[in-house]
Amino acid sequence: MLFSRISRIPRAGSNGCRWFLSQKPHLQFLNPPAYSYSSTHKEQNDPFSLVADELSIVANRLRSMVVTEVPKLASAAEYFFKMGVEGKRFRPTVLLLMATAMNISLLEPSLRGPGDALTKELRARQQRIAEITEMIHVASLLHDDVLDDADTRRGIGSLNFVMGNKLAVLAGDFLLSRACVALASLKNTEVVSLLAKVVEHLVTGETMQMTTTREQRCSMEYYMQKTYYKTASLISNSCKAIALLGGQTAEVAMLAYEYGKNLGLAYQLMDDVLDFTGTSASLGKGSLSDIRHGIITAPILFAMEEFPQLHEVVDRGFEDPANVDLALDYLGKSRGIQRARELAKKHANIAAEAIDSLPESNDEDVRKSRRALLDLTERVITRTK
């Protein structure tokens, strides 16, 4: 059963984070899980195409939600919501697919017509979660770019680079405030609590990254906890919120949470790999952004297990390009990249198991959305950007 395999993974809202990586031996999940990604699951429409019409509605509403009487602030807040700049909207896509995947006989068949008022109202509320999640995500990007002194984001100049740090921070704060207003309008205390916790996690994760001790910097457990806070908490708790708004049981809501959490972890692990190996135009041939900022990620952590002398290089820091070259040399001789990919795949498989564990449904839209969610678990570990 799924829950017997993931019982050590922290639940939403938990203050204690006992990651499975902290157990000894700490890579027990590198043994392939029972789930396999069958050819049936792969024969699907593009996940983004399935919700394209709704994504357009969400995108238009996002642009309208950041309008303000102060032109400069409105221009800043809208910066990454403009047409052609907004990206693929990965998180709203996941959440809209999850909303359909959770449509498990909540209403009597006679009441489930496409024009039914209850169905429309529920869908509108779930769309609102997608909008709130995207605003929180973009706000966190704006703040991160200021902290990292970044020059670019999504292939264009970062907001702090174009308009300055102060306006970028204020734009991020403005987006968070609009997200809070939208969240309050749902009038669901459990959902409000979940997404408020996400904002706390984002701040906690960024603080953890900025204030690491020597021991924490070289700890896989610490790294995974930070990654959950910075990346996976938002999508996991948003998926859970989608289920709760749909009136699902606690068990089904937890399956939605586990899908989002493990998909988020897999996504970030692949980001870590692509920082060293990326070949897309947006990444260059390995941007080395993290290591140049002194951030130690999964590939280097795994390499340190094979080559303990790499600890000394990490301790010296990476202001000196020679230390970067030396670390890359050790990484190249190790299985660090491969093991990080393997760990990403295991998390993707756990996410897929969560979808397979949902109650059965004969509704074709439900089944199609679940297949699309499975498809996304494959895409996150095979992407090149």
Coordinates of C-alpha atoms in Angstrom, one line a residue:
M1 CA 0.0 0.0 0.0
L2 CA 1.1 3.6 -0.7
F3 CA 0.9 4.8 2.8
S4 CA 3.2 2.1 4.2
R5 CA 5.9 3.3 1.8
I6 CA 5.6 7.0 2.6
S7 CA 4.8 7.0 6.2
R8 CA 8.1 8.8 7.1
I9 CA 7.4 11.7 4.8
P10 CA 6.2 14.8 6.6
R11 CA 2.6 15.7 6.3
A12 CA 1.2 19.0 5.3
G13 CA 1.4 21.5 8.2
S14 CA 3.9 19.3 10.1
N15 CA 6.7 21.1 11.9
G16 CA 8.9 18.1 12.0
C17 CA 10.5 17.0 8.7
R18 CA 11.8 13.4 9.0
W19 CA 12.9 12.8 5.5
F20 CA 13.4 9.3 4.2
L21 CA 16.9 10.3 3.3
S22 CA 17.7 10.6 7.0
Q23 CA 17.1 6.9 7.5
K24 CA 20.0 4.5 7.3
P25 CA 20.7 3.3 4.7
H26 CA 19.5 6.7 3.5
L27 CA 18.7 5.8 -0.1
Q28 CA 16.3 3.0 0.5
F29 CA 13.9 4.4 -2.2
L30 CA 16.5 3.9 -4.9
N31 CA 15.0 0.4 -5.1
P32 CA 12.4 0.8 -7.9
P33 CA 8.8 1.0 -6.5
A34 CA 6.1 -1.3 -7.7
Y35 CA 4.7 1.3 -10.0
S36 CA 5.9 1.3 -13.6
Y37 CA 5.0 3.9 -16.2
S38 CA 3.1 1.8 -18.8
S39 CA 2.7 2.6 -22.4
T40 CA -1.0 3.1 -21.8
H41 CA -0.3 6.1 -19.7
K42 CA 2.0 7.6 -22.3
E43 CA -0.7 7.6 -25.0
Q44 CA -2.2 10.9 -23.9
N45 CA -2.9 14.4 -25.2
D46 CA -0.5 17.1 -24.1
P47 CA -1.4 17.9 -20.5
F48 CA -1.1 21.6 -21.2
S49 CA -3.5 21.3 -24.1
L50 CA -6.2 19.6 -22.0
V51 CA -6.6 22.7 -19.8
A52 CA -5.5 25.3 -22.4
D53 CA -8.9 27.1 -22.4
E54 CA -9.0 27.3 -18.6
L55 CA -5.3 28.4 -18.5
S56 CA -6.2 31.3 -20.7
I57 CA -9.1 32.3 -18.4
V58 CA -6.7 32.0 -15.4
A59 CA -4.0 34.0 -17.1
N60 CA -6.5 36.8 -18.1
R61 CA -7.8 36.9 -14.5
L62 CA -4.3 37.1 -13.1
R63 CA -3.5 40.1 -15.3
S64 CA -6.7 41.8 -14.1
M65 CA -5.9 41.0 -10.4
V66 CA -2.6 42.9 -10.4
V67 CA -4.2 46.2 -11.7
T68 CA -3.6 49.0 -9.2
E69 CA -4.0 52.8 -9.2
V70 CA -0.2 53.2 -9.0
P71 CA 1.0 52.8 -12.6
K72 CA 4.6 51.9 -11.6
L73 CA 3.5 49.3 -9.2
A74 CA 1.0 47.8 -11.6
S75 CA 3.6 47.7 -14.3
A76 CA 6.0 45.9 -12.0
A77 CA 3.4 43.5 -10.6
E78 CA 2.3 42.5 -14.2
Y79 CA 5.9 42.0 -15.4
F80 CA 5.8 38.2 -15.5
F81 CA 2.0 37.9 -16.3
K82 CA 2.4 39.6 -19.7
M83 CA 1.4 37.7 -22.8
G84 CA 4.5 35.9 -24.1
V85 CA 6.3 36.1 -20.8
E86 CA 4.2 34.1 -18.5
G87 CA 5.7 30.7 -19.3
K88 CA 3.8 27.4 -19.5
R89 CA 2.1 27.9 -16.2
F90 CA 3.2 24.6 -14.9
R91 CA 1.6 24.9 -11.5
P92 CA -1.9 26.0 -12.6
T93 CA -1.8 23.2 -15.2
V94 CA -1.2 20.6 -12.4
L95 CA -3.9 22.1 -10.3
L96 CA -6.6 22.3 -13.0
L97 CA -5.8 18.7 -14.0
M98 CA -6.0 17.7 -10.3
A99 CA -9.4 19.4 -10.0
T100 CA -10.8 17.2 -12.8
A101 CA -9.0 14.1 -11.5
M102 CA -10.7 14.6 -8.1
N103 CA -14.2 14.7 -9.6
I104 CA -15.1 11.3 -8.0
S105 CA -18.9 10.9 -7.9
L106 CA -19.3 13.9 -5.7
L107 CA -22.7 14.6 -7.2
E108 CA -25.5 12.4 -8.3
P109 CA -25.3 11.7 -12.1
S110 CA -28.5 13.7 -12.7
L111 CA -26.8 16.7 -11.2
R112 CA -23.5 16.5 -13.0
G113 CA -24.3 18.1 -16.3
P114 CA -21.9 20.7 -17.7
G115 CA -24.2 23.5 -17.0
D116 CA -24.9 22.5 -13.4
A117 CA -24.5 25.5 -11.0
L118 CA -22.8 23.5 -8.3
T119 CA -20.3 22.1 -10.7
K120 CA -19.5 25.6 -12.1
E121 CA -19.2 27.1 -8.6
L122 CA -16.8 24.3 -7.5
R123 CA -14.7 24.7 -10.6
A124 CA -14.5 28.5 -10.2
R125 CA -13.2 28.0 -6.6
Q126 CA -10.6 25.5 -7.8
Q127 CA -9.5 27.9 -10.5
R128 CA -9.1 30.5 -7.8
I129 CA -6.6 28.2 -6.1
A130 CA -4.6 28.0 -9.3
E131 CA -4.5 31.8 -9.5
I132 CA -3.5 32.2 -5.8
T133 CA -0.8 29.6 -6.2
E134 CA 0.7 31.4 -9.3
M135 CA 0.7 34.7 -7.5
I136 CA 2.5 33.3 -4.5
H137 CA 5.0 31.6 -6.9
V138 CA 5.7 34.7 -8.9
A139 CA 6.0 36.8 -5.7
S140 CA 8.6 34.3 -4.4
L141 CA 10.5 34.5 -7.7
L142 CA 10.6 38.3 -7.5
H143 CA 12.0 38.2 -3.9
D144 CA 14.4 35.4 -4.8
D145 CA 15.9 37.4 -7.7
V146 CA 16.5 40.3 -5.3
L147 CA 18.2 38.1 -2.8
D148 CA 20.3 36.4 -5.5
D149 CA 21.0 39.6 -7.4
A150 CA 19.8 37.9 -10.6
D151 CA 20.0 39.6 -14.0
T152 CA 17.5 37.4 -15.9
R153 CA 14.4 35.4 -15.4
R154 CA 12.5 33.3 -18.0
G155 CA 14.9 34.6 -20.7
I156 CA 14.3 38.3 -20.1
G157 CA 15.7 40.8 -17.7
S158 CA 14.7 40.2 -14.1
L159 CA 12.4 42.8 -12.5
N160 CA 15.0 43.9 -10.0
F161 CA 17.5 44.3 -12.9
V162 CA 15.0 46.4 -14.9
M163 CA 13.2 48.4 -12.2
G164 CA 15.4 48.1 -9.2
N165 CA 15.4 46.0 -6.0
K166 CA 12.9 48.2 -4.0
L167 CA 10.2 48.1 -6.6
A168 CA 10.8 44.3 -7.2
V169 CA 10.3 43.7 -3.4
L170 CA 7.2 45.8 -3.3
A171 CA 5.8 44.1 -6.4
G172 CA 6.3 40.7 -4.7
D173 CA 4.6 42.0 -1.5
F174 CA 1.7 43.4 -3.6
L175 CA 1.2 40.0 -5.3
L176 CA 1.1 38.3 -1.9
S177 CA -1.5 40.8 -0.6
R178 CA -3.7 40.1 -3.6
A179 CA -3.3 36.4 -3.1
C180 CA -4.4 36.8 0.5
V181 CA -7.5 38.7 -0.6
A182 CA -8.4 36.0 -3.1
L183 CA -7.7 33.3 -0.5
A184 CA -10.0 35.0 2.0
S185 CA -12.8 35.1 -0.5
L186 CA -12.9 31.2 -0.5
K187 CA -14.1 31.3 3.1
N188 CA -12.6 27.9 3.9
T189 CA -10.4 28.1 7.0
E190 CA -8.6 24.8 6.3
V191 CA -7.5 26.0 2.8
V192 CA -6.5 29.4 4.2
S193 CA -4.4 27.7 6.8
L194 CA -2.7 25.4 4.2
L195 CA -1.7 28.3 1.9
A196 CA -0.7 30.6 4.8
K197 CA 1.7 27.8 5.9
V198 CA 3.1 27.7 2.3
V199 CA 4.2 31.4 2.6
E200 CA 5.8 30.6 6.0
H201 CA 7.6 27.6 4.3
L202 CA 8.9 29.8 1.5
V203 CA 10.4 32.3 4.0
T204 CA 11.8 29.4 6.1
G205 CA 13.4 27.7 3.1
E206 CA 15.1 30.9 1.9
T207 CA 16.3 31.6 5.4
M208 CA 17.7 28.1 5.6
Q209 CA 19.6 28.6 2.4
M210 CA 21.1 31.9 3.5
T211 CA 22.1 30.8 7.0
T212 CA 23.6 27.3 6.7
T213 CA 26.3 26.0 9.0
R214 CA 29.2 23.9 7.6
E215 CA 27.4 20.7 8.7
Q216 CA 24.0 21.7 7.3
R217 CA 25.6 22.7 4.0
C218 CA 26.9 19.2 3.5
S219 CA 23.7 17.4 4.8
M220 CA 21.4 15.7 2.3
E221 CA 18.6 15.7 4.9
Y222 CA 18.9 19.5 5.4
Y223 CA 19.0 20.0 1.6
M224 CA 15.8 17.9 1.1
Q225 CA 14.0 19.8 3.9
K226 CA 15.0 23.1 2.4
T227 CA 13.9 21.9 -1.0
Y228 CA 10.5 20.9 0.4
Y229 CA 10.0 24.4 1.9
K230 CA 11.2 26.3 -1.1
T231 CA 9.7 24.3 -3.9
A232 CA 7.5 21.4 -3.0
S233 CA 5.3 22.9 -0.2
L234 CA 3.5 25.2 -2.6
I235 CA 2.4 22.7 -5.1
S236 CA 1.7 19.9 -2.6
N237 CA -0.5 22.0 -0.3
S238 CA -2.2 23.6 -3.3
C239 CA -3.1 20.1 -4.6
K240 CA -4.5 19.3 -1.2
A241 CA -6.5 22.5 -1.2
I242 CA -8.0 21.5 -4.6
A243 CA -9.1 18.2 -3.1
L244 CA -10.5 19.8 0.1
L245 CA -12.6 22.3 -1.9
G246 CA -14.0 19.3 -3.8
G247 CA -15.2 17.7 -0.6
Q248 CA -12.8 14.8 -0.8
T249 CA -11.9 12.6 2.2
A250 CA -8.8 13.2 4.2
E251 CA -7.2 10.1 2.6
V252 CA -7.8 11.3 -0.9
A253 CA -6.7 14.8 -0.1
M254 CA -3.4 13.3 1.3
L255 CA -2.9 11.5 -2.0
A256 CA -3.2 14.8 -3.8
Y257 CA -0.7 16.2 -1.4
E258 CA 1.8 13.4 -1.9
Y259 CA 1.5 13.8 -5.7
G260 CA 2.3 17.5 -5.5
K261 CA 5.1 17.1 -3.0
N262 CA 6.9 14.4 -4.9
L263 CA 6.4 16.0 -8.2
G264 CA 7.9 19.2 -6.8
L265 CA 10.9 17.4 -5.3
A266 CA 11.5 15.6 -8.6
Y267 CA 11.2 18.9 -10.5
Q268 CA 13.8 20.6 -8.2
L269 CA 16.2 17.7 -8.3
M270 CA 16.1 17.9 -12.1
D271 CA 16.7 21.6 -11.9
D272 CA 19.8 20.8 -9.8
V273 CA 21.0 18.4 -12.5
L274 CA 20.3 20.8 -15.3
D275 CA 22.3 23.5 -13.6
F276 CA 25.3 21.3 -14.4
T277 CA 24.2 19.6 -17.6
G278 CA 21.6 21.9 -19.2
T279 CA 21.9 22.4 -23.0
S280 CA 18.8 24.5 -23.8
A281 CA 19.2 28.1 -24.9
S282 CA 17.8 29.3 -21.6
L283 CA 20.3 27.3 -19.6
G284 CA 23.4 27.4 -21.7
K285 CA 25.6 24.4 -21.4
G286 CA 25.4 24.1 -17.6
S287 CA 24.8 27.5 -16.1
L288 CA 26.5 26.5 -12.8
S289 CA 24.3 29.2 -11.1
D290 CA 24.0 27.4 -7.8
I291 CA 27.6 26.5 -7.2
R292 CA 28.7 30.0 -8.2
H293 CA 26.4 31.3 -5.6
G294 CA 27.8 28.8 -3.0
I295 CA 24.6 26.7 -3.0
I296 CA 25.4 23.0 -2.6
T297 CA 22.8 20.8 -4.3
A298 CA 22.1 17.1 -4.7
P299 CA 24.7 16.2 -7.4
I300 CA 27.6 17.7 -5.3
L301 CA 26.2 16.2 -2.1
F302 CA 26.2 12.7 -3.7
A303 CA 29.7 13.4 -5.1
M304 CA 30.9 14.2 -1.6
E305 CA 29.9 10.8 -0.4
E306 CA 32.2 9.2 -3.0
F307 CA 35.0 11.7 -2.6
P308 CA 35.2 13.0 1.0
Q309 CA 38.1 15.3 0.0
L310 CA 35.4 17.4 -1.8
H311 CA 34.4 18.6 1.6
E312 CA 37.5 20.7 1.8
V313 CA 36.8 22.3 -1.5
V314 CA 33.2 23.2 -0.4
D315 CA 34.5 24.6 2.9
R316 CA 36.8 27.0 1.0
G317 CA 33.9 28.4 -1.0
F318 CA 33.6 29.1 -4.7
E319 CA 34.6 32.7 -5.0
D320 CA 37.8 31.3 -6.5
P321 CA 37.1 29.9 -10.0
A322 CA 39.7 27.3 -9.4
N323 CA 37.6 25.8 -6.6
V324 CA 34.6 25.6 -9.0
D325 CA 36.8 23.7 -11.5
L326 CA 38.0 21.4 -8.8
A327 CA 34.5 20.6 -7.6
L328 CA 33.4 20.0 -11.2
D329 CA 36.3 17.6 -11.6
Y330 CA 35.2 15.6 -8.6
L331 CA 31.6 15.7 -9.8
G332 CA 32.6 14.4 -13.2
K333 CA 34.5 11.4 -11.7
S334 CA 31.5 10.6 -9.4
R335 CA 28.0 9.3 -9.9
G336 CA 26.6 12.5 -8.4
I337 CA 24.6 13.5 -11.5
Q338 CA 23.3 10.0 -12.1
R339 CA 22.3 9.5 -8.5
A340 CA 20.5 12.9 -8.5
R341 CA 18.6 11.8 -11.6
E342 CA 17.7 8.5 -9.9
L343 CA 16.4 10.2 -6.9
A344 CA 14.3 12.5 -9.0
K345 CA 12.9 9.5 -10.8
K346 CA 12.0 7.8 -7.5
H347 CA 10.1 10.8 -6.4
A348 CA 8.3 11.0 -9.8
N349 CA 7.4 7.3 -9.3
I350 CA 6.0 8.0 -5.8
A351 CA 3.9 10.9 -7.3
A352 CA 2.6 8.5 -10.0
E353 CA 1.7 5.9 -7.3
A354 CA -0.4 8.5 -5.5
I355 CA -2.5 9.1 -8.7
D356 CA -2.8 5.3 -9.3
S357 CA -4.1 5.0 -5.7
L358 CA -7.1 7.3 -6.2
P359 CA -10.5 5.8 -6.1
E360 CA -11.5 4.3 -9.4
S361 CA -13.7 6.3 -11.8
N362 CA -15.3 5.5 -15.1
D363 CA -15.6 9.1 -16.0
E364 CA -13.5 9.7 -19.2
D365 CA -12.6 13.2 -18.3
V366 CA -11.4 12.1 -14.8
R367 CA -9.4 9.3 -16.4
K368 CA -7.9 11.5 -19.0
S369 CA -6.8 14.1 -16.4
R370 CA -5.2 11.4 -14.3
R371 CA -3.3 10.1 -17.3
A372 CA -2.1 13.7 -17.9
L373 CA -0.9 13.9 -14.3
L374 CA 1.0 10.7 -14.8
D375 CA 2.5 12.1 -18.0
L376 CA 3.8 15.1 -16.1
T377 CA 5.7 12.8 -13.7
E378 CA 7.6 11.6 -16.8
R379 CA 8.1 15.0 -18.3
V380 CA 9.7 16.5 -15.2
I381 CA 12.5 13.9 -15.2
T382 CA 13.1 14.0 -19.0
R383 CA 13.0 17.8 -19.5
T384 CA 16.0 19.8 -20.7
K385 CA 15.0 23.2 -19.4

